[in-house]
Short mmCIF file of C-alpha atoms (C1' of nucleotides) in Angstrom, two decimals:
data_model
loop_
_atom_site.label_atom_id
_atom_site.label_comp_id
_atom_site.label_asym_id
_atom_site.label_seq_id
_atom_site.Cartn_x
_atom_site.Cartn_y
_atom_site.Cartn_z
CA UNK Z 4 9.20 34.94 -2.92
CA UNK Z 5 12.83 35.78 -2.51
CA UNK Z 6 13.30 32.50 -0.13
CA UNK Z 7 11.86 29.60 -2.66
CA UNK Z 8 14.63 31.82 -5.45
CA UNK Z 9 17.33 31.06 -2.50
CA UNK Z 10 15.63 27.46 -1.92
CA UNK Z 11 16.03 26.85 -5.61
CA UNK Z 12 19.58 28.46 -6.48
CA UNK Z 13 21.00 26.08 -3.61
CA UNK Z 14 19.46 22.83 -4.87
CA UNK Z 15 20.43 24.02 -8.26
CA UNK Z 16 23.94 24.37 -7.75
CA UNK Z 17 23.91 20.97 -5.74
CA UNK Z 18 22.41 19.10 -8.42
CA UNK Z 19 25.02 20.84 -11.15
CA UNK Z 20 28.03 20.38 -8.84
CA UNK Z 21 26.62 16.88 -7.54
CA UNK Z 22 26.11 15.79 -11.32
CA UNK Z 23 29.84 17.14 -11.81
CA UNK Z 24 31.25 15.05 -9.47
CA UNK Z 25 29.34 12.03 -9.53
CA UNK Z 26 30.46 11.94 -13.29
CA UNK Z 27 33.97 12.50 -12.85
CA UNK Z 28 34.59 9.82 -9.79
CA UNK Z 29 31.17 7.79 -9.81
CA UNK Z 30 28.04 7.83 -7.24
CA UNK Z 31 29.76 5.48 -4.71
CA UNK Z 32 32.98 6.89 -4.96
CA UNK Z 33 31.48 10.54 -3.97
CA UNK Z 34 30.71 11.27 -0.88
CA UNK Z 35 28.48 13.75 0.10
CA UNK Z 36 31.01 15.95 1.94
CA UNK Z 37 33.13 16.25 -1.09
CA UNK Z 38 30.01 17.56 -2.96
CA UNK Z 39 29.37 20.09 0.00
CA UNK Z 40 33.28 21.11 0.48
CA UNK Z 41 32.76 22.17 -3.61
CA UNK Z 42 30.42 24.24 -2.07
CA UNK Z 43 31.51 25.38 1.01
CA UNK Z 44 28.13 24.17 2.31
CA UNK Z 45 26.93 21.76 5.23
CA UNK Z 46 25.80 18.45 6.04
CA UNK Z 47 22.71 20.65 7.51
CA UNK Z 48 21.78 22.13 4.22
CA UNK Z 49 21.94 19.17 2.32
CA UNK Z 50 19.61 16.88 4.30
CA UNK Z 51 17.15 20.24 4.66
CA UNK Z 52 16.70 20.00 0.76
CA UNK Z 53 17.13 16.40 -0.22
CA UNK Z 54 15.89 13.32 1.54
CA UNK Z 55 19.01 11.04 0.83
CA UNK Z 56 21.69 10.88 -1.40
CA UNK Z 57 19.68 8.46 -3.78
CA UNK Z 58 16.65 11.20 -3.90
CA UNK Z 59 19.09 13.53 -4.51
CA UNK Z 60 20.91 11.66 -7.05
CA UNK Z 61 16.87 10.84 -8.78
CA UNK Z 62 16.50 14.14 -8.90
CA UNK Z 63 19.65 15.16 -10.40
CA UNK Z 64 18.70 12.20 -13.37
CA UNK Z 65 15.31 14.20 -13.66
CA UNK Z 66 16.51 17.66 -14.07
CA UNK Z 67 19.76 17.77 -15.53
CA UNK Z 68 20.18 14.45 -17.02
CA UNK Z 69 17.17 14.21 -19.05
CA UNK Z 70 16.98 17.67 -20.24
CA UNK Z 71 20.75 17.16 -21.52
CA UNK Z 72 19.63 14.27 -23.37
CA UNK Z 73 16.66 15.59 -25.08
CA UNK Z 74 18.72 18.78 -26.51
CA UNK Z 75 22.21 16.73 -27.23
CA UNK Z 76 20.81 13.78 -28.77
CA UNK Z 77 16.81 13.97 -29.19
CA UNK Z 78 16.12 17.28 -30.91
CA UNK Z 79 18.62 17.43 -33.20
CA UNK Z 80 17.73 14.55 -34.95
CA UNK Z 81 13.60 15.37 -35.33
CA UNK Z 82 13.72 17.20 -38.54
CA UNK Z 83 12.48 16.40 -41.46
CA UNK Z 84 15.68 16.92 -43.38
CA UNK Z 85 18.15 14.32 -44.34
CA UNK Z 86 17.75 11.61 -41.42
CA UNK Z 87 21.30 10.00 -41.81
CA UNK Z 88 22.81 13.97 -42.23
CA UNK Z 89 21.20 14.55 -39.16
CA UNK Z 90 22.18 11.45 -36.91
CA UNK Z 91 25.59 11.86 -38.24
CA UNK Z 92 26.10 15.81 -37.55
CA UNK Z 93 24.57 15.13 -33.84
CA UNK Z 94 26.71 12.61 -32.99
CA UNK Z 95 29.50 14.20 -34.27
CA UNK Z 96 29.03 16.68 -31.91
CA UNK Z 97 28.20 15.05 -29.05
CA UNK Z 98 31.80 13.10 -29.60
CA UNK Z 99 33.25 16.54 -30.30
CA UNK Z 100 32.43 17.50 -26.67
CA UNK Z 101 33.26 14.05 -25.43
CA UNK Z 102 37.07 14.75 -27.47
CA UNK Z 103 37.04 18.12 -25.38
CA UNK Z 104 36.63 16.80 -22.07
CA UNK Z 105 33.34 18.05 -21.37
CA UNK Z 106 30.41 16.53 -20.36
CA UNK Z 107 28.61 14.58 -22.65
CA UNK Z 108 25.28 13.65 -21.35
CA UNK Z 109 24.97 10.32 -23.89
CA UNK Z 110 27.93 8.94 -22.27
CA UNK Z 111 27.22 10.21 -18.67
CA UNK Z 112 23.93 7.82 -18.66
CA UNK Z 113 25.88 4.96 -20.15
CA UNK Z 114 28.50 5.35 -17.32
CA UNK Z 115 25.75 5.39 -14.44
CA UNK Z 116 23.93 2.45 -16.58
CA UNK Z 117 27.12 0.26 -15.90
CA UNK Z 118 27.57 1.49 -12.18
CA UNK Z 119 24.05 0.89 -10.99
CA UNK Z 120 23.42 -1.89 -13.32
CA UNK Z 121 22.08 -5.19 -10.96
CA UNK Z 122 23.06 -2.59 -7.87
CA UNK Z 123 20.32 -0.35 -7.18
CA UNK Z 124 17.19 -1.24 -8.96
CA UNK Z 125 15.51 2.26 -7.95
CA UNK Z 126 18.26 4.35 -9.76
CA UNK Z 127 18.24 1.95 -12.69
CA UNK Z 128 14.58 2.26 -13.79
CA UNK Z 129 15.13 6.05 -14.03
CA UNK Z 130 17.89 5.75 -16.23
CA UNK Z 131 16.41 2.42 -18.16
CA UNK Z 132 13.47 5.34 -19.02
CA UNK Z 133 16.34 7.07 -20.30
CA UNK Z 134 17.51 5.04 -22.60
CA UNK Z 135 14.21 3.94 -23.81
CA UNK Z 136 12.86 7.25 -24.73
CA UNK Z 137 16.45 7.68 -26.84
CA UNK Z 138 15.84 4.53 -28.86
CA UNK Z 139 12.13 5.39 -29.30
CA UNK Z 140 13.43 8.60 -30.56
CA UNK Z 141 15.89 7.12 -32.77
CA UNK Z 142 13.52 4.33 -34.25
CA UNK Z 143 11.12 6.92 -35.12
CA UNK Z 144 13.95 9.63 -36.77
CA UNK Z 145 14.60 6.35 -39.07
CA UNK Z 146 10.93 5.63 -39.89
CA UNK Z 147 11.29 9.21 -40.92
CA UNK Z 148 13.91 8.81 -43.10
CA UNK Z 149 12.40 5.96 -44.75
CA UNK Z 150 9.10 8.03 -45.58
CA UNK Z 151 10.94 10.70 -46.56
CA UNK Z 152 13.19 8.54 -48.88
CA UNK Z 153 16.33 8.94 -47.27
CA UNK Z 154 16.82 4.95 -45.84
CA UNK Z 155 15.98 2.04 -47.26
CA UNK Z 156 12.39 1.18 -46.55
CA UNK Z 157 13.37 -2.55 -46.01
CA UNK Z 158 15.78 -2.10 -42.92
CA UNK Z 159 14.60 -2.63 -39.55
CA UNK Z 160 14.74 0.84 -37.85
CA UNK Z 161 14.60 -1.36 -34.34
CA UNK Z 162 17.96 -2.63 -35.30
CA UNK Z 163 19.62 0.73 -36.43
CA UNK Z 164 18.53 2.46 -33.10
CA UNK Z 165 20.20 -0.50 -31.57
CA UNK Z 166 22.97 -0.85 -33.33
CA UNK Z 167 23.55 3.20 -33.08
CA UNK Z 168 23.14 3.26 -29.50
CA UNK Z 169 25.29 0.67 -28.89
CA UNK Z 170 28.34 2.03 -31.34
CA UNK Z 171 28.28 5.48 -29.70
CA UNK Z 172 28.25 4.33 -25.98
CA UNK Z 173 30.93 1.52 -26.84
CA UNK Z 174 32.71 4.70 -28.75
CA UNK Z 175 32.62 6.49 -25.62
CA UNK Z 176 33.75 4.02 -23.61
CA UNK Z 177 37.07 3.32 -25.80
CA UNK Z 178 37.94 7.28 -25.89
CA UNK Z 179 38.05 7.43 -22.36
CA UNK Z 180 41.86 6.93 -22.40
CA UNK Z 181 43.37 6.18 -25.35
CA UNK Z 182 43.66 8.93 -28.40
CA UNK Z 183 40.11 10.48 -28.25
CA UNK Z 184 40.63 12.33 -31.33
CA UNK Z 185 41.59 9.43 -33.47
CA UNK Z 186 39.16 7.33 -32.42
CA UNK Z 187 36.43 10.05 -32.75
CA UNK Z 188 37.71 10.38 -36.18
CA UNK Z 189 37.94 6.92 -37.38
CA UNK Z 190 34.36 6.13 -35.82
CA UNK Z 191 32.90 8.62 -37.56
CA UNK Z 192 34.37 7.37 -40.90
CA UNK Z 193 32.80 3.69 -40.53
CA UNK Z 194 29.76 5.16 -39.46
CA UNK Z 195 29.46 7.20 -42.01
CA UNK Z 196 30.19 3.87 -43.97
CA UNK Z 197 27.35 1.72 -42.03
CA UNK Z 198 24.50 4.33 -43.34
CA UNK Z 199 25.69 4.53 -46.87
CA UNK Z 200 24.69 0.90 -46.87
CA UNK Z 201 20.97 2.25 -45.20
CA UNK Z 202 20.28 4.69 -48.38
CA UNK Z 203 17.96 3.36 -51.23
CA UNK Z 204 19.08 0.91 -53.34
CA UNK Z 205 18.68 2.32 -56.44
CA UNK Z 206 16.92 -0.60 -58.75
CA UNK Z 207 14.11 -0.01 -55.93
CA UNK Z 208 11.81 2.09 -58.25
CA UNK Z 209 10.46 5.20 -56.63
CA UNK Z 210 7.70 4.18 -54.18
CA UNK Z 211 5.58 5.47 -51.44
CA UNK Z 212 3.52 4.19 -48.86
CA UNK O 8 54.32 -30.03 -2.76
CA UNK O 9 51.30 -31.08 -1.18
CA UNK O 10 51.56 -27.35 0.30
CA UNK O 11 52.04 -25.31 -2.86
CA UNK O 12 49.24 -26.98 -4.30
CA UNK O 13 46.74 -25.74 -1.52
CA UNK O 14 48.39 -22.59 -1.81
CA UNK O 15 47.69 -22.30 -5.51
CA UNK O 16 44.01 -23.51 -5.00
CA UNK O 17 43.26 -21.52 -2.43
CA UNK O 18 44.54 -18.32 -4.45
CA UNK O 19 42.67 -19.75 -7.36
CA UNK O 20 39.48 -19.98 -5.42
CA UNK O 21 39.67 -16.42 -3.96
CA UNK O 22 40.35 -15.26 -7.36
CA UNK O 23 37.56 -16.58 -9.19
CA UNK O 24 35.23 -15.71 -6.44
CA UNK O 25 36.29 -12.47 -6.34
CA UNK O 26 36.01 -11.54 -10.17
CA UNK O 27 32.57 -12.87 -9.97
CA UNK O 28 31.77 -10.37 -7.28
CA UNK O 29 33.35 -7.45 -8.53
CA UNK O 30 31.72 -7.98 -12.13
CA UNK O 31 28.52 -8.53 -10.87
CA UNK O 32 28.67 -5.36 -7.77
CA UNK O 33 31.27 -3.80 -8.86
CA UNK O 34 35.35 -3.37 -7.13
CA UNK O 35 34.73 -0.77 -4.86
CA UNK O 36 31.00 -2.08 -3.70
CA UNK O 37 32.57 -5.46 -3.33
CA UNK O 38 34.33 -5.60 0.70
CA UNK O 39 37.12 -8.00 0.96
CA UNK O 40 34.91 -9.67 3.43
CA UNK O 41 31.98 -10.19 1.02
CA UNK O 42 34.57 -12.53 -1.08
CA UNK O 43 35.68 -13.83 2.28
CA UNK O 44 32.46 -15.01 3.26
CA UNK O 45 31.48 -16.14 -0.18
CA UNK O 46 34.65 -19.24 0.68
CA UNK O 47 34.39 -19.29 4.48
CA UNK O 48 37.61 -17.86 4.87
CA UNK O 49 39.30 -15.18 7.11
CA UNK O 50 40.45 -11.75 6.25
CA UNK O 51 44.31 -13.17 7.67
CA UNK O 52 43.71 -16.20 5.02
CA UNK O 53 43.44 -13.13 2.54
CA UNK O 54 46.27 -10.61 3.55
CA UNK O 55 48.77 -14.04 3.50
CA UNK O 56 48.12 -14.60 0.11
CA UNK O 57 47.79 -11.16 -1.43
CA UNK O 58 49.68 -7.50 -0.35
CA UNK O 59 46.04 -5.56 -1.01
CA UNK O 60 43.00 -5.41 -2.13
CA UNK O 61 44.45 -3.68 -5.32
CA UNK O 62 47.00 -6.22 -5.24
CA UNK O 63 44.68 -8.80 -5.47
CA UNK O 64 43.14 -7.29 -8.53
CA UNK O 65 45.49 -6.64 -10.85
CA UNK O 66 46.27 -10.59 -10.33
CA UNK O 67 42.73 -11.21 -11.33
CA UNK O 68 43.28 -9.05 -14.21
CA UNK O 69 46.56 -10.78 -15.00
CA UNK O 70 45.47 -14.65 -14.05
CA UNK O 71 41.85 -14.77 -15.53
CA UNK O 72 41.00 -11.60 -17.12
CA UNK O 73 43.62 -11.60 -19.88
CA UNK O 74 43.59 -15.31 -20.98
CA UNK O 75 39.60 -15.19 -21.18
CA UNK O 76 40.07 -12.72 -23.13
CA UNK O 77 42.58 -14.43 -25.36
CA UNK O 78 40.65 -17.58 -25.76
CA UNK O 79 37.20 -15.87 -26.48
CA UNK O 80 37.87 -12.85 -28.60
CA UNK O 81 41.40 -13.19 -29.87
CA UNK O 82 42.07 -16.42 -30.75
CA UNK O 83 38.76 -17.16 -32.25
CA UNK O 84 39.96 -15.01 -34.88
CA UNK O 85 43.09 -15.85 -35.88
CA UNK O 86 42.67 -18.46 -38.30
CA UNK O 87 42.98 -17.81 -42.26
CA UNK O 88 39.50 -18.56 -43.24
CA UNK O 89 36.79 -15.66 -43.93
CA UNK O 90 37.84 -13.05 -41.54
CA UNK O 91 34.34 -11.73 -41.52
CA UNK O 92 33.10 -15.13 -40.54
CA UNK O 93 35.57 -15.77 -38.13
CA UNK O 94 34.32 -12.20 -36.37
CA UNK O 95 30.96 -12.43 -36.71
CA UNK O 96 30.99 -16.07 -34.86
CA UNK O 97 33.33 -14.99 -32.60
CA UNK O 98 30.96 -11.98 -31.48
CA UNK O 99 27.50 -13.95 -32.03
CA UNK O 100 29.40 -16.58 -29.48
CA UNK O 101 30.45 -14.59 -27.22
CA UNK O 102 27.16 -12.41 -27.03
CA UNK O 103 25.29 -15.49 -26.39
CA UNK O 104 27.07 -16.25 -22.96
CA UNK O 105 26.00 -12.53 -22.19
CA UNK O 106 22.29 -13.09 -22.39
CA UNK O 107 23.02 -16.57 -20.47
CA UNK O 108 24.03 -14.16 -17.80
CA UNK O 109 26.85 -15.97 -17.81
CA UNK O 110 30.51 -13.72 -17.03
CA UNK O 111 31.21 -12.54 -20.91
CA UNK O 112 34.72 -10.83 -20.97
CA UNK O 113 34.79 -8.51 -22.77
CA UNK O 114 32.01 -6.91 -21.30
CA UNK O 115 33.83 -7.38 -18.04
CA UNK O 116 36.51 -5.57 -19.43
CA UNK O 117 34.69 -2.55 -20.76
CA UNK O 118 33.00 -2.13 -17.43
CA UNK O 119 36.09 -2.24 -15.14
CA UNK O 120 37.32 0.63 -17.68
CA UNK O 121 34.27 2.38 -16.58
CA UNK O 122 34.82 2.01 -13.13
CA UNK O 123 38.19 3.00 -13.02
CA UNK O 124 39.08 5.69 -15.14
CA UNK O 125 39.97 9.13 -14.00
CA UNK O 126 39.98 6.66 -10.47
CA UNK O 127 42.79 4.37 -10.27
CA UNK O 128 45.59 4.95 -12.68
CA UNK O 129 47.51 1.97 -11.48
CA UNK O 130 44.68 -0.42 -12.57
CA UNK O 131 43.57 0.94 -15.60
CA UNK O 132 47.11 0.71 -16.99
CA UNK O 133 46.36 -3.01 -16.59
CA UNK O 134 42.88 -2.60 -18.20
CA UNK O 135 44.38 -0.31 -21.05
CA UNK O 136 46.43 -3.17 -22.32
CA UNK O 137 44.02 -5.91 -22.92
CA UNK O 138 42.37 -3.16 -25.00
CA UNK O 139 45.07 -2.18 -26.66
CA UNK O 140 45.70 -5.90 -27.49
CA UNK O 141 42.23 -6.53 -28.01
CA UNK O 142 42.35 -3.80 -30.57
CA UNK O 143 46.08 -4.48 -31.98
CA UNK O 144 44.53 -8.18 -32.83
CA UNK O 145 41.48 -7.26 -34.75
CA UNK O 146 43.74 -5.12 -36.67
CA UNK O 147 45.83 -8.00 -38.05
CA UNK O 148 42.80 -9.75 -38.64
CA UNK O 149 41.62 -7.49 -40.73
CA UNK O 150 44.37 -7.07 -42.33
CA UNK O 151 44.80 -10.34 -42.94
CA UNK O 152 41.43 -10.61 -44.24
CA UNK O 153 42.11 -8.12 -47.14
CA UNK O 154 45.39 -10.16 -48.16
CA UNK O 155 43.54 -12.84 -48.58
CA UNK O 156 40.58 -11.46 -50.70
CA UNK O 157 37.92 -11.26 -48.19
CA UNK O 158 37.76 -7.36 -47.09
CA UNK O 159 38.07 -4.34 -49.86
CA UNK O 160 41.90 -3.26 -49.82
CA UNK O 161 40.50 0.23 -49.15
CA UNK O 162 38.86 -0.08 -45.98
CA UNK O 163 40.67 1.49 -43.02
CA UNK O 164 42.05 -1.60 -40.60
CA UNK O 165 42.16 0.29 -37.35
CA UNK O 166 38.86 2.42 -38.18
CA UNK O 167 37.11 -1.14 -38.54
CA UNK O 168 39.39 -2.36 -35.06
CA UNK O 169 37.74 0.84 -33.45
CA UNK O 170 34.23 0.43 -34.65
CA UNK O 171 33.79 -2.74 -34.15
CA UNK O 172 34.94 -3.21 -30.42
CA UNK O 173 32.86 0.31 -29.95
CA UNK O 174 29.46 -1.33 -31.08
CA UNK O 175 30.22 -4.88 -28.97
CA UNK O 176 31.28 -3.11 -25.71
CA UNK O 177 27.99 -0.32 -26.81
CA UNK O 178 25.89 -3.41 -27.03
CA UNK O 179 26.76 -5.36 -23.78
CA UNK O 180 25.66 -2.06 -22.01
CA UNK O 181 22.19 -2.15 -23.26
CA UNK O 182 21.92 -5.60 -23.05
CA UNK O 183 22.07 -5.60 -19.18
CA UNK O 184 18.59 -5.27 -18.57
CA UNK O 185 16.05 -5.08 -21.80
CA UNK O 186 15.87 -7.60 -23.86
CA UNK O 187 18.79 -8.97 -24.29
CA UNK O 188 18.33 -11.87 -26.48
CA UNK O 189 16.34 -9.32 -29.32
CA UNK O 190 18.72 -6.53 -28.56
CA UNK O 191 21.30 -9.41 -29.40
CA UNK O 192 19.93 -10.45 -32.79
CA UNK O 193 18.71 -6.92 -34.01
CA UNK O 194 22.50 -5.72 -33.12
CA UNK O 195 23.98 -8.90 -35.44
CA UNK O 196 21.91 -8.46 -37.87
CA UNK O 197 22.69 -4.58 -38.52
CA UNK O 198 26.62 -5.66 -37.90
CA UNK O 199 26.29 -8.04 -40.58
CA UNK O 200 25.19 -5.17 -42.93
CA UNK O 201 27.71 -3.29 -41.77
CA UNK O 202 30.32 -6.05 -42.65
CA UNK O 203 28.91 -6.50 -46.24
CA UNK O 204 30.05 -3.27 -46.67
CA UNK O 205 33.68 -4.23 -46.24
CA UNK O 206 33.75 -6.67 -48.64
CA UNK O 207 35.44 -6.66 -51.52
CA UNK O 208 34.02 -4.35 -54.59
CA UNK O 209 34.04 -5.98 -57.78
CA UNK O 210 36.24 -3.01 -60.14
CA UNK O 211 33.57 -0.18 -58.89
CA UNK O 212 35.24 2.75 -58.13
CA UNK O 213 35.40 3.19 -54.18
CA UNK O 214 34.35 6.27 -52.92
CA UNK O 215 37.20 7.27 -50.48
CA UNK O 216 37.25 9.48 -47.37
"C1'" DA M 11 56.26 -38.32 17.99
"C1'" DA M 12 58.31 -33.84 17.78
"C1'" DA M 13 59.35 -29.73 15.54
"C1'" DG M 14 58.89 -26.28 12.37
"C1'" DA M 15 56.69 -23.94 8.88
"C1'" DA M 16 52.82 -22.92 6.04
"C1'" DA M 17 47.99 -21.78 6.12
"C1'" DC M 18 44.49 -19.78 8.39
"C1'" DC M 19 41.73 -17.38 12.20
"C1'" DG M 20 39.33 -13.35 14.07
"C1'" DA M 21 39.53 -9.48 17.24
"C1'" DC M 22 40.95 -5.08 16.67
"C1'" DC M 23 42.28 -0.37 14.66
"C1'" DG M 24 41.72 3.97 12.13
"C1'" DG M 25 39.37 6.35 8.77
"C1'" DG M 26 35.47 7.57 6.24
"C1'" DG M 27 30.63 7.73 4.82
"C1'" DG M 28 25.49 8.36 5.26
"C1'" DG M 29 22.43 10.34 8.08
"C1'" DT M 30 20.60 13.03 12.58
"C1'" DC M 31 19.60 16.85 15.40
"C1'" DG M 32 19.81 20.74 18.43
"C1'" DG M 33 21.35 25.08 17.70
"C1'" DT M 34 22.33 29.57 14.92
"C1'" DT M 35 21.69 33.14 11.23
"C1'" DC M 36 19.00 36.23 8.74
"C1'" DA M 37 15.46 38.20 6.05
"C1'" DA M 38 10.72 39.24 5.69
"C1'" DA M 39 6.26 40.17 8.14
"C1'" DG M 40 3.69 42.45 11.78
"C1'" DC W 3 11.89 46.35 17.14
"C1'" DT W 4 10.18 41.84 17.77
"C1'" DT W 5 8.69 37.63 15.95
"C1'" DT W 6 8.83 33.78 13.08
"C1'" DG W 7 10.40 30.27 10.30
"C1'" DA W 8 13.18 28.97 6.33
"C1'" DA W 9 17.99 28.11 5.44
"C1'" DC W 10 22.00 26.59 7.17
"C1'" DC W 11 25.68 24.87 10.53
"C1'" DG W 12 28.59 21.21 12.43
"C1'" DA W 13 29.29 17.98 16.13
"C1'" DC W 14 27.91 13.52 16.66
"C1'" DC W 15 26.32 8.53 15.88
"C1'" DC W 16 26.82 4.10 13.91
"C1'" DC W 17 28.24 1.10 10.61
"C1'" DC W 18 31.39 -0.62 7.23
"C1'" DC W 19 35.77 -1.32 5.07
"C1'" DG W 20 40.72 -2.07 4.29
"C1'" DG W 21 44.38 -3.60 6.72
"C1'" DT W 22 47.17 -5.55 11.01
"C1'" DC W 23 48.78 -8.92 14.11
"C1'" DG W 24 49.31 -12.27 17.69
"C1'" DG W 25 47.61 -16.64 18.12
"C1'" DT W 26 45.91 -21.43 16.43
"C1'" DT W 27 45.44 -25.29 13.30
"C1'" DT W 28 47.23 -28.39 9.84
"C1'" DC W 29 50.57 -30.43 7.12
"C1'" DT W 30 55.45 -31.99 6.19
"C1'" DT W 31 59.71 -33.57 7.52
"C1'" DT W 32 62.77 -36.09 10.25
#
DNA sequence: AAAGAAACCGACCGGGGGGTCGGTTCAAAG
DNA sequence: CTTTGAACCGACCCCCCGGTCGGTTTCTTT
């Protein structure tokens, strides 16, 4: 049907535009007339596709924002290659796009986490799911590592994903303004630092479980 | 002056009140009438004491936001003893008001940067600055900490400055709503790796970036 | 007690935002 | 060509918010 392609495109390039915006100047600071002006739509077409700006908004968190998450920071870490190679090289990209301006979808959620946070407890359990499927995600990319003999079998991988989670949205946070580049760079170093101190100790014999 | 007195208390009061509000809804989801109400007090009681709503803000910032700062995360850790020590209390104290629920200000901090940037220009100047000397005092810390024997001579000051208020601010975000008190000692526990790190190697040879 | 000023009140204004609804366009089906 | 309904338009409603301003209360001074 040519009309549900139309239907689609339209809510499609609300959502991407909507997303846009709602990144760049917050959900309560966006109206939905500036989203529609972007468009050159109407208050009419909106309201014929979405039931309110907070559906529309869910739905945006559904479609774009969890998709974004799963290919920028999920999948690249599920390998069975080095487990600290691969957390490293991921978020070293992620930051690269962060450093460039663009959307990164890591620090998009952690933005909307501290704008709806104890506002809107509909919006926050969507993105709490969010964040919860990242740390499961990152706690089992460590268990990995560990039975594959790249980390330390004696760390707690609840702690790492943690610990991770919290230095990359705090990173985020900081490059906002000041020197993006620098602080990319020197984050990267003392990460790189934290997980030499998650590899084997060596006078651990060679074990397996 | 019997007169200058009220005047300061009644500033005082409005001030106070209205931090709480706008940390816990936010600045722009937080009416001047909301604090109003809060105190019983009139919207001309308001616009006598302050210019704007913006105004009234960056006094906040200036009154309450800065010296909280100072007396929670700066001067904490500014003595001579173990500057790891002195940094890992200061952030295991002040993390413990945050799963009190109680206003922690550094968190505060990090999310009015959130809110504002790319927003208000005028207020995140104000914001910037208590980062930058947030950041400009861990440095010296450090730095002090390797003169006196406690942190490798090698380690990069402002990489650890940067890493370290990344992973605090990273943390307070995810301890808004799950389990904050775990999330709290998981996140300790892995920063407390990350600081044995830093310390001091015997005559090994360092493995520089 | 009188006067003057500081502190405070609250109705009002203008603008903007979410949401509604009757009307219009246009493409596909008969 | 006519019909039909999905997609879209845009004027309108109501509420809220920042800010104003003339008036009232309360304190200080003499």
């Amino acid at each position: 049907m040519d009309k549900t392609l139309k239907r689609m495109a339209t809510m499609q390039r609300m959502q991407v535009t909507g997303l846009e915006l709602f990144y760049k100047k917050g959900y309560y600071n966006t109206s939905v007339d500036d989203i529609l002006k972007e468009l050159s739509l109407s208050k009419g077409a909106f309201y014929y596709h979405f039931e309110s700006k907070e559906d529309f908004f869910i739905q945006i968190i559904e479609n774009l924002l969890v998709r974004k998450m799963y290919s920028m920071l999920i999948e690249p870490i599920e390998g069975h290659e080095n487990t600290i190679d691969l957390i490293t090289n991921c978020f070293e990209e992620a930051l690269e796009t962060a450093v460039h301006n663009e959307l990164d979808f890591g620090f998009v959620l952690s933005n909307f986490v501290n704008e709806f946070n104890g506002k809107n407890e509909k919006v926050m359990k969507h993105l709490n799911d969010i964040l919860r499927i990242w740390e499961a995600n990152l706690v089992s990319a460590i268990q990995r590592g560990k039975f594959n003999g790249y980390i330390d079998r004696h760390v707690d991988s609840e702690g790492v994903a943690v610990y991770l989670m919290s230095a990359y949205i705090g990173v985020r946070t900081l490059m906002v303004e000041t020197a993006p580049s620098a602080r990319k760079y020197r984050f990267m170093s003392q990460l790189r630092q934290y997980f030499k101190s998650l590899e084997p100790k060596p006078e651990n014999a060679f074990n397996r479980d």
